[in-house]
Amino acid sequence: MPVKILTEHINVPGINTFEVYRKMGGYTAVEKALKTMTPDEIVEEVKKSGVRGRGGAGFPMGMKWSFLAKPEGVPRYLVCNADESEPGTFKDHYLMKNNPHLLIEGMIVSSFALGANKSFIYVRGELMYVIHILEKAIAEAKAAGLLGKNILGSGYDLELVVQPGGGAYICGEETALLESLEGKRGNPRNKPPFPAVKGLYQCPTVVNNVESIANTPWIVNNGGEAYAALGVGRSTGTKLISVSGHVNKPGVYEIPLGITVEDFIYADEWCGGIRPGHHLKAVVAGGSSVPILPANLILTLANGDKRLMTYESLSDGGFATGTMLGSGGFIVMDETTCIVRNTLTFARFYHHESCGQCSPCREGTGWMDKVLDRIEHGKGNMRDIDLLVDVAKKIEGNTICPLGDAAAWPVSAAIRHFRHEFEWHVTHPLEATKPGAVYRGEMELV
Amino acid sequence: MTETTNTVAFTPERLAKAQEIIARYPDGKQKSALLPLLHLAQEQYGWVSPEVMDYVASLLSILPIEVYEVASFYTMFHLDPVGTHVIEYCRTGPCCLMGGEDAYGYLKSKLGINTGETTPDGKFTLKEVECLAACGWGPVFQIREKYYMNLTNEKIDEIIDELSKD
Amino acid sequence: METTAPQLFKITFDGIEIEVPPGTTIMQAARKIAEADSTKMHLAPPAMCYYEPLKGSGGKCRACLVKVTAGSAKDPRPMPKLVPSCITAVQDGMIVENTTNEAVVETRKGIVEFLLLNHPLDCPVCDQAGECHLQDFAFEHGRVQTRYEEERRTFDKQDIGPYVQLHMTRCILCYRCVFTADQITNKRVHGVMNRGDHAEISTYIEKAIDNDFSGNVIDVCPVGALTDKTYRFKNRVWFTKPVEAHCDCEKCSGNVTLWYRGDEVIRVTARKNEWGEVKEFICNTCRFERKKTSDWTIEGPTKVARYSVIMANKYRADLKKPDFGLKVAASQYKQIDDSRPFVTDNEAIRELSKENNAKANQRSLAEKN
Ligand SMILES: Cc1cc2nc3c(=O)[nH]c(=O)nc-3n(C[C@H](O)[C@H](O)[C@H](O)COP(=O)(O)O)c2cc1C
Ligand code: SF4
Ligand code: SF4
Ligand code: FES
Ligand code: FES
């Protein structure tokens, strides 16, 4: 059995209560950290672990922590990003609702390491029921002396606040999240300055994803080296993968980084294969914003090797033949999927979620949505396909925050790999607009 | 559920809760309480009217425009009156793959309304939303705080029939 | 380490070297070059949202994106993406390309196109024509035709108080008017509602912008979205004559520009510098209520300082400008008859937009049926 860092106890009945969590060995990392380690030692262990941010960008967590500015007399903040809204991603939701204490333990350990005395968990507002679960868990931890003043007699104080969002994907972008937490519109900030220097309330701030933080108790307990020993190369540890779409067993899986994509899709331990009678057509491997890949490219690299579930292997080949691990939102499509239709829902999503601050994203996302909508509804022409590619190119890299890129990539990748489907919609408008119609021409299925 | 009264004010319990929320931020940063307070207000009134927003502004000593700007940015806040039960269904790609379009089609025909509309009896309002972070458990909709997942026509029947009772 | 920071940073902008104090932005450095030598005005990046007098402005429209080919002397690597020159601070030894960089020119064309997507192409009937920054921007940096065939976003005109009219359809969401209300009035009542391309400037519930300095939102607006309701006999700006004048005002400096048609003062604005930025904000009394010559001490005619393609008659394609940007712009207008006056040309664009709108409407109609 592969090592489970985050989900080992997730199915233990009552794991969401303090007693059971404690009985299963919970909060030992808080004891170890506060009683036997200095903050810098914890940062050191996290660095050694090589764990990379699990929110999407994959930035090494220890390095981010060591960038935190520490001016005298200025508070520092840790903010946990639980805004989880990237289509295809629901792992943080799964983790928090089932095992809230794991996140809280991670928040205590991480806040101590960063010298933060007030930390926030920003949860998307739709998950209000999860907010109640977290608040209950916090109250239990506080009653047990693990939060509040002078935790375990160490002299360290910590208050945890759970903050609800209000329905805005963009608040997952870390500076938009901070704006939102300050009670403002979720408009991302121009960077620099980075949050590590000027974050929440203009104070030095670290923003980390739920899953990133949930790894820290294990790292404190077992050491960074033990963590780094798991996985492959610079993809250390385990990763939660949210699986949706046409597999036999959609859900959340904790995988050791380094298994093959093929195993992940077809092994009974994980997705259990494509639903009976159907074939794999395409995969979006890391949340809606990463490039879609056709079956052959997601399973194998250009050199014929099997593609692995790691940061490096998934991005092998660049955007020409590769994609990204992203947030681990693994969306699987069989041959019944219309790529144009699916791309349209993504384009519509980014159009809907653009904050509207900068002109390329505000105008460009709406434009792509409308053109795709026309093509999907049999009212497109060939020129529109190149227009889409060009609009995506004009957005990409020119915006305040990466939402612009996230909106551009799915469109350009879908056209890159499935251009014939777009053309078919243009040349066969009557056929393409029948309910459930899917391009069945030349296509490689697995 | 969607009462409009001229004198907007939190119930005593909610006011106490609001004070507690406001106190959890550093001094001078009480504006941080804006989203939680708007949620609280919507819980009480069903939607957030301009009067409600002005009231929230006064609780936080900020300008009303600051509240309007924020409330209109976030999609969870209903700026117009809504039905007793607001059904917010996810229309994004993964849920569509999981059979969303059929399920939502059934839902619409069952209620006899389209997205953005309210049933004539004021019971149900239908709202289309984006990914609810439950993709693998789709199709999904949410009513208030509750998630309804792996929707099928039978499940939809059950849920709607149950909610139609009261 | 015992190194003292250099007094000035030396940077190279479009091949021109200049020394500026640390903390200067690329935009400010470029403007400094232009201010020292008026033949270099066109080198300064265009700014649709940045407004020097307003704290926090800039970074949004992306019109001013430039290429940094060397980050600094210490770290001469190029910056991977184009950067907004209005909010990017210079480093010693930085090398920047603006009009000399093809990617910048190409991207800027895209920005023009984006900003015009939802902007009506009806300059001939807009009060701002002739002093509209978007018009300048489009003429200088845009392509001649829009590829946009979808429906445009439209709003009704709205009065916000007795003095100011909001025509949201023209707004490019630069946020300048919001910063202005925040920074020079004591109680902001308008702001940005909604988000994405539904975002709009609004008071949300009907409210009058009513404040001694509220009229300044008109001057900062780069397009014709916020206009002066007291501007009588609305007129093409090029038929009016601007005159510098002042008065003894207890609320503001009283330094203004009077705009005459014949002997009549038809509007009063703040004075602007060559970048179209207000030098000193003026009060509503000066702006809206002092419309007689006898209210003022006249100083003399205003030199139209702002660099404007329209003002400088540069919209004509026959002008052979040495710089790359204008050459590109000019090459786009090749098909336009040189002798045609500007309005006709716009008329053509307007026709085109009408056509596009009609197409879009047909489509949405067909869809409904
Ligand atoms: C548009 C956008 C949406 C994002 N959404 C999320 C999100 O929902 N959750 C998350 O953890 N990170 C999200 N991110 C990434 C965050 O900006 C940030 O990089 C991350 O929270 C850092 O945490 P990590 O280093 O632990 O991954 C998003 C980024 C962008 C640009
Ligand atoms: S890229 Fe889009 S979401 Fe990001 S700041 Fe610009 S408009 Fe807002
Ligand atoms: S109304 Fe004018 S000043 Fe205000 S945001 Fe729009 S374009 Fe900018
Ligand atoms: S796509 Fe529906 S919950 Fe994610
Ligand atoms: S002027 Fe620099 S981004 Fe608008």
mmCIF file of N, CA and C in Angstrom, chain A residues 166-231:
data_model
loop_
_atom_site.group_PDB
_atom_site.id
_atom_site.type_symbol
_atom_site.label_atom_id
_atom_site.label_comp_id
_atom_site.label_asym_id
_atom_site.label_seq_id
_atom_site.Cartn_x
_atom_site.Cartn_y
_atom_site.Cartn_z
ATOM 1 N N GLY A 166 -17.749 35.015 -1.190
ATOM 2 C CA GLY A 166 -19.116 35.382 -1.539
ATOM 3 C C GLY A 166 -19.551 34.894 -2.910
ATOM 4 N N GLY A 167 -18.760 33.978 -3.482
ATOM 5 C CA GLY A 167 -19.100 33.513 -4.814
ATOM 6 C C GLY A 167 -18.284 34.257 -5.851
ATOM 7 N N ALA A 168 -17.027 33.880 -6.021
ATOM 8 C CA ALA A 168 -16.148 34.505 -7.011
ATOM 9 C C ALA A 168 -14.894 33.654 -7.134
ATOM 10 N N TYR A 169 -14.771 32.972 -8.257
ATOM 11 C CA TYR A 169 -13.587 32.148 -8.526
ATOM 12 C C TYR A 169 -12.308 32.963 -8.387
ATOM 13 N N ILE A 170 -12.357 34.222 -8.818
ATOM 14 C CA ILE A 170 -11.135 35.019 -8.849
ATOM 15 C C ILE A 170 -10.529 35.173 -7.457
ATOM 16 N N CYS A 171 -11.335 35.015 -6.418
ATOM 17 C CA CYS A 171 -10.781 35.152 -5.069
ATOM 18 C C CYS A 171 -9.867 34.000 -4.694
ATOM 19 N N GLY A 172 -9.717 33.003 -5.575
ATOM 20 C CA GLY A 172 -8.696 31.988 -5.367
ATOM 21 C C GLY A 172 -7.317 32.520 -5.721
ATOM 22 N N GLU A 173 -7.263 33.536 -6.566
ATOM 23 C CA GLU A 173 -5.977 34.183 -6.872
ATOM 24 C C GLU A 173 -5.557 34.892 -5.600
ATOM 25 N N GLU A 174 -4.300 34.703 -5.184
ATOM 26 C CA GLU A 174 -3.975 35.053 -3.808
ATOM 27 C C GLU A 174 -4.164 36.530 -3.459
ATOM 28 N N THR A 175 -3.867 37.435 -4.379
ATOM 29 C CA THR A 175 -4.030 38.841 -4.002
ATOM 30 C C THR A 175 -5.496 39.267 -4.042
ATOM 31 N N ALA A 176 -6.290 38.637 -4.908
ATOM 32 C CA ALA A 176 -7.729 38.898 -4.902
ATOM 33 C C ALA A 176 -8.322 38.393 -3.591
ATOM 34 N N LEU A 177 -7.802 37.245 -3.168
ATOM 35 C CA LEU A 177 -8.260 36.664 -1.911
ATOM 36 C C LEU A 177 -8.002 37.642 -0.758
ATOM 37 N N LEU A 178 -6.823 38.250 -0.762
ATOM 38 C CA LEU A 178 -6.493 39.182 0.319
ATOM 39 C C LEU A 178 -7.401 40.412 0.270
ATOM 40 N N GLU A 179 -7.660 40.902 -0.942
ATOM 41 C CA GLU A 179 -8.584 42.028 -1.077
ATOM 42 C C GLU A 179 -9.951 41.650 -0.515
ATOM 43 N N SER A 180 -10.399 40.468 -0.882
ATOM 44 C CA SER A 180 -11.709 40.000 -0.432
ATOM 45 C C SER A 180 -11.738 39.878 1.083
ATOM 46 N N LEU A 181 -10.656 39.378 1.621
ATOM 47 C CA LEU A 181 -10.549 39.228 3.077
ATOM 48 C C LEU A 181 -10.561 40.596 3.768
ATOM 49 N N GLU A 182 -10.150 41.609 3.051
ATOM 50 C CA GLU A 182 -10.200 42.965 3.618
ATOM 51 C C GLU A 182 -11.576 43.595 3.424
ATOM 52 N N GLY A 183 -12.510 42.826 2.872
ATOM 53 C CA GLY A 183 -13.874 43.337 2.719
ATOM 54 C C GLY A 183 -14.091 44.118 1.441
ATOM 55 N N LYS A 184 -13.258 43.839 0.431
ATOM 56 C CA LYS A 184 -13.373 44.590 -0.821
ATOM 57 C C LYS A 184 -13.792 43.686 -1.973
ATOM 58 N N ARG A 185 -13.928 44.297 -3.141
ATOM 59 C CA ARG A 185 -14.148 43.528 -4.352
ATOM 60 C C ARG A 185 -12.909 42.667 -4.593
ATOM 61 N N GLY A 186 -13.108 41.498 -5.192
ATOM 62 C CA GLY A 186 -11.972 40.613 -5.402
ATOM 63 C C GLY A 186 -11.155 40.987 -6.620
ATOM 64 N N ASN A 187 -10.637 42.175 -6.642
ATOM 65 C CA ASN A 187 -9.774 42.591 -7.744
ATOM 66 C C ASN A 187 -8.332 42.231 -7.430
ATOM 67 N N PRO A 188 -7.703 41.367 -8.226
ATOM 68 C CA PRO A 188 -6.296 41.049 -7.976
ATOM 69 C C PRO A 188 -5.438 42.310 -7.982
ATOM 70 N N ARG A 189 -4.369 42.256 -7.225
ATOM 71 C CA ARG A 189 -3.455 43.400 -7.177
ATOM 72 C C ARG A 189 -2.373 43.230 -8.225
ATOM 73 N N ASN A 190 -1.823 44.343 -8.643
ATOM 74 C CA ASN A 190 -0.634 44.288 -9.490
ATOM 75 C C ASN A 190 0.544 43.893 -8.621
ATOM 76 N N LYS A 191 1.416 43.039 -9.167
ATOM 77 C CA LYS A 191 2.586 42.619 -8.419
ATOM 78 C C LYS A 191 3.828 43.015 -9.190
ATOM 79 N N PRO A 192 4.925 43.417 -8.575
ATOM 80 C CA PRO A 192 5.100 43.607 -7.141
ATOM 81 C C PRO A 192 4.263 44.775 -6.595
ATOM 82 N N PRO A 193 4.139 44.929 -5.286
ATOM 83 C CA PRO A 193 4.716 44.089 -4.219
ATOM 84 C C PRO A 193 3.999 42.755 -4.077
ATOM 85 N N PHE A 194 4.758 41.735 -3.701
ATOM 86 C CA PHE A 194 4.196 40.417 -3.467
ATOM 87 C C PHE A 194 3.686 40.310 -2.031
ATOM 88 N N PRO A 195 2.751 39.380 -1.799
ATOM 89 C CA PRO A 195 2.199 39.239 -0.449
ATOM 90 C C PRO A 195 3.266 39.020 0.624
ATOM 91 N N ALA A 196 4.372 38.358 0.262
ATOM 92 C CA ALA A 196 5.418 38.103 1.247
ATOM 93 C C ALA A 196 5.950 39.396 1.848
ATOM 94 N N VAL A 197 5.782 40.507 1.107
ATOM 95 C CA VAL A 197 6.227 41.799 1.609
ATOM 96 C C VAL A 197 5.032 42.645 2.044
ATOM 97 N N LYS A 198 4.056 42.742 1.163
ATOM 98 C CA LYS A 198 2.842 43.499 1.480
ATOM 99 C C LYS A 198 1.625 42.667 1.135
ATOM 100 N N GLY A 199 1.054 42.031 2.120
ATOM 101 C CA GLY A 199 -0.079 41.157 1.871
ATOM 102 C C GLY A 199 -1.322 41.654 2.562
ATOM 103 N N LEU A 200 -1.850 40.838 3.459
ATOM 104 C CA LEU A 200 -3.063 41.212 4.170
ATOM 105 C C LEU A 200 -2.813 42.455 5.018
ATOM 106 N N TYR A 201 -3.675 43.424 4.926
ATOM 107 C CA TYR A 201 -3.549 44.704 5.643
ATOM 108 C C TYR A 201 -2.160 45.321 5.423
ATOM 109 N N GLN A 202 -1.601 45.091 4.243
ATOM 110 C CA GLN A 202 -0.272 45.601 3.882
ATOM 111 C C GLN A 202 0.850 45.020 4.736
ATOM 112 N N CYS A 203 0.600 43.891 5.408
ATOM 113 C CA CYS A 203 1.624 43.236 6.221
ATOM 114 C C CYS A 203 2.134 41.995 5.489
ATOM 115 N N PRO A 204 3.342 41.537 5.842
ATOM 116 C CA PRO A 204 3.884 40.332 5.204
ATOM 117 C C PRO A 204 2.946 39.140 5.397
ATOM 118 N N THR A 205 2.688 38.408 4.324
ATOM 119 C CA THR A 205 1.672 37.353 4.365
ATOM 120 C C THR A 205 2.088 36.167 3.511
ATOM 121 N N VAL A 206 1.808 34.977 4.016
ATOM 122 C CA VAL A 206 1.951 33.780 3.198
ATOM 123 C C VAL A 206 0.553 33.262 2.878
ATOM 124 N N VAL A 207 0.322 32.952 1.613
ATOM 125 C CA VAL A 207 -0.937 32.312 1.226
ATOM 126 C C VAL A 207 -0.602 30.902 0.744
ATOM 127 N N ASN A 208 -1.240 29.915 1.342
ATOM 128 C CA ASN A 208 -1.031 28.526 0.917
ATOM 129 C C ASN A 208 -2.357 27.799 0.773
ATOM 130 N N ASN A 209 -2.332 26.854 -0.112
ATOM 131 C CA ASN A 209 -3.505 26.020 -0.369
ATOM 132 C C ASN A 209 -3.772 25.060 0.804
ATOM 133 N N VAL A 210 -5.012 24.615 0.927
ATOM 134 C CA VAL A 210 -5.423 23.682 1.981
ATOM 135 C C VAL A 210 -4.527 22.442 2.012
ATOM 136 N N GLU A 211 -4.386 21.839 0.839
ATOM 137 C CA GLU A 211 -3.621 20.588 0.772
ATOM 138 C C GLU A 211 -2.161 20.820 1.131
ATOM 139 N N SER A 212 -1.601 21.948 0.700
ATOM 140 C CA SER A 212 -0.213 22.259 1.049
ATOM 141 C C SER A 212 -0.060 22.254 2.560
ATOM 142 N N ILE A 213 -0.957 22.974 3.227
ATOM 143 C CA ILE A 213 -0.853 23.128 4.675
ATOM 144 C C ILE A 213 -1.120 21.813 5.390
ATOM 145 N N ALA A 214 -2.006 21.005 4.822
ATOM 146 C CA ALA A 214 -2.346 19.735 5.455
ATOM 147 C C ALA A 214 -1.170 18.754 5.434
ATOM 148 N N ASN A 215 -0.177 19.023 4.595
ATOM 149 C CA ASN A 215 1.015 18.183 4.558
ATOM 150 C C ASN A 215 1.964 18.448 5.722
ATOM 151 N N THR A 216 1.870 19.635 6.332
ATOM 152 C CA THR A 216 2.909 20.039 7.290
ATOM 153 C C THR A 216 2.939 19.199 8.567
ATOM 154 N N PRO A 217 1.795 18.739 9.111
ATOM 155 C CA PRO A 217 1.925 17.905 10.316
ATOM 156 C C PRO A 217 2.766 16.651 10.059
ATOM 157 N N TRP A 218 2.555 16.018 8.920
ATOM 158 C CA TRP A 218 3.321 14.810 8.595
ATOM 159 C C TRP A 218 4.801 15.137 8.466
ATOM 160 N N ILE A 219 5.094 16.273 7.839
ATOM 161 C CA ILE A 219 6.495 16.664 7.645
ATOM 162 C C ILE A 219 7.155 16.927 8.996
ATOM 163 N N VAL A 220 6.416 17.587 9.906
ATOM 164 C CA VAL A 220 6.969 17.834 11.237
ATOM 165 C C VAL A 220 7.199 16.501 11.958
ATOM 166 N N ASN A 221 6.247 15.607 11.874
ATOM 167 C CA ASN A 221 6.361 14.323 12.573
ATOM 168 C C ASN A 221 7.452 13.435 12.008
ATOM 169 N N ASN A 222 7.560 13.391 10.691
ATOM 170 C CA ASN A 222 8.443 12.413 10.060
ATOM 171 C C ASN A 222 9.704 12.995 9.452
ATOM 172 N N GLY A 223 9.758 14.323 9.404
ATOM 173 C CA GLY A 223 10.944 14.965 8.835
ATOM 174 C C GLY A 223 10.804 15.200 7.344
ATOM 175 N N GLY A 224 11.462 16.272 6.884
ATOM 176 C CA GLY A 224 11.381 16.651 5.481
ATOM 177 C C GLY A 224 11.978 15.608 4.566
ATOM 178 N N GLU A 225 13.033 14.937 5.047
ATOM 179 C CA GLU A 225 13.688 13.962 4.179
ATOM 180 C C GLU A 225 12.788 12.771 3.877
ATOM 181 N N ALA A 226 12.048 12.344 4.899
ATOM 182 C CA ALA A 226 11.124 11.226 4.699
ATOM 183 C C ALA A 226 10.089 11.592 3.641
ATOM 184 N N TYR A 227 9.651 12.854 3.676
ATOM 185 C CA TYR A 227 8.677 13.305 2.684
ATOM 186 C C TYR A 227 9.296 13.300 1.290
ATOM 187 N N ALA A 228 10.529 13.832 1.235
ATOM 188 C CA ALA A 228 11.201 13.938 -0.066
ATOM 189 C C ALA A 228 11.500 12.573 -0.662
ATOM 190 N N ALA A 229 11.567 11.562 0.220
ATOM 191 C CA ALA A 229 11.846 10.209 -0.275
ATOM 192 C C ALA A 229 10.658 9.646 -1.043
ATOM 193 N N LEU A 230 9.492 10.208 -0.830
ATOM 194 C CA LEU A 230 8.308 9.787 -1.581
ATOM 195 C C LEU A 230 8.263 10.554 -2.890
ATOM 196 N N GLY A 231 7.717 9.938 -3.891
ATOM 197 C CA GLY A 231 7.580 10.633 -5.162
ATOM 198 C C GLY A 231 8.787 10.474 -6.050
#
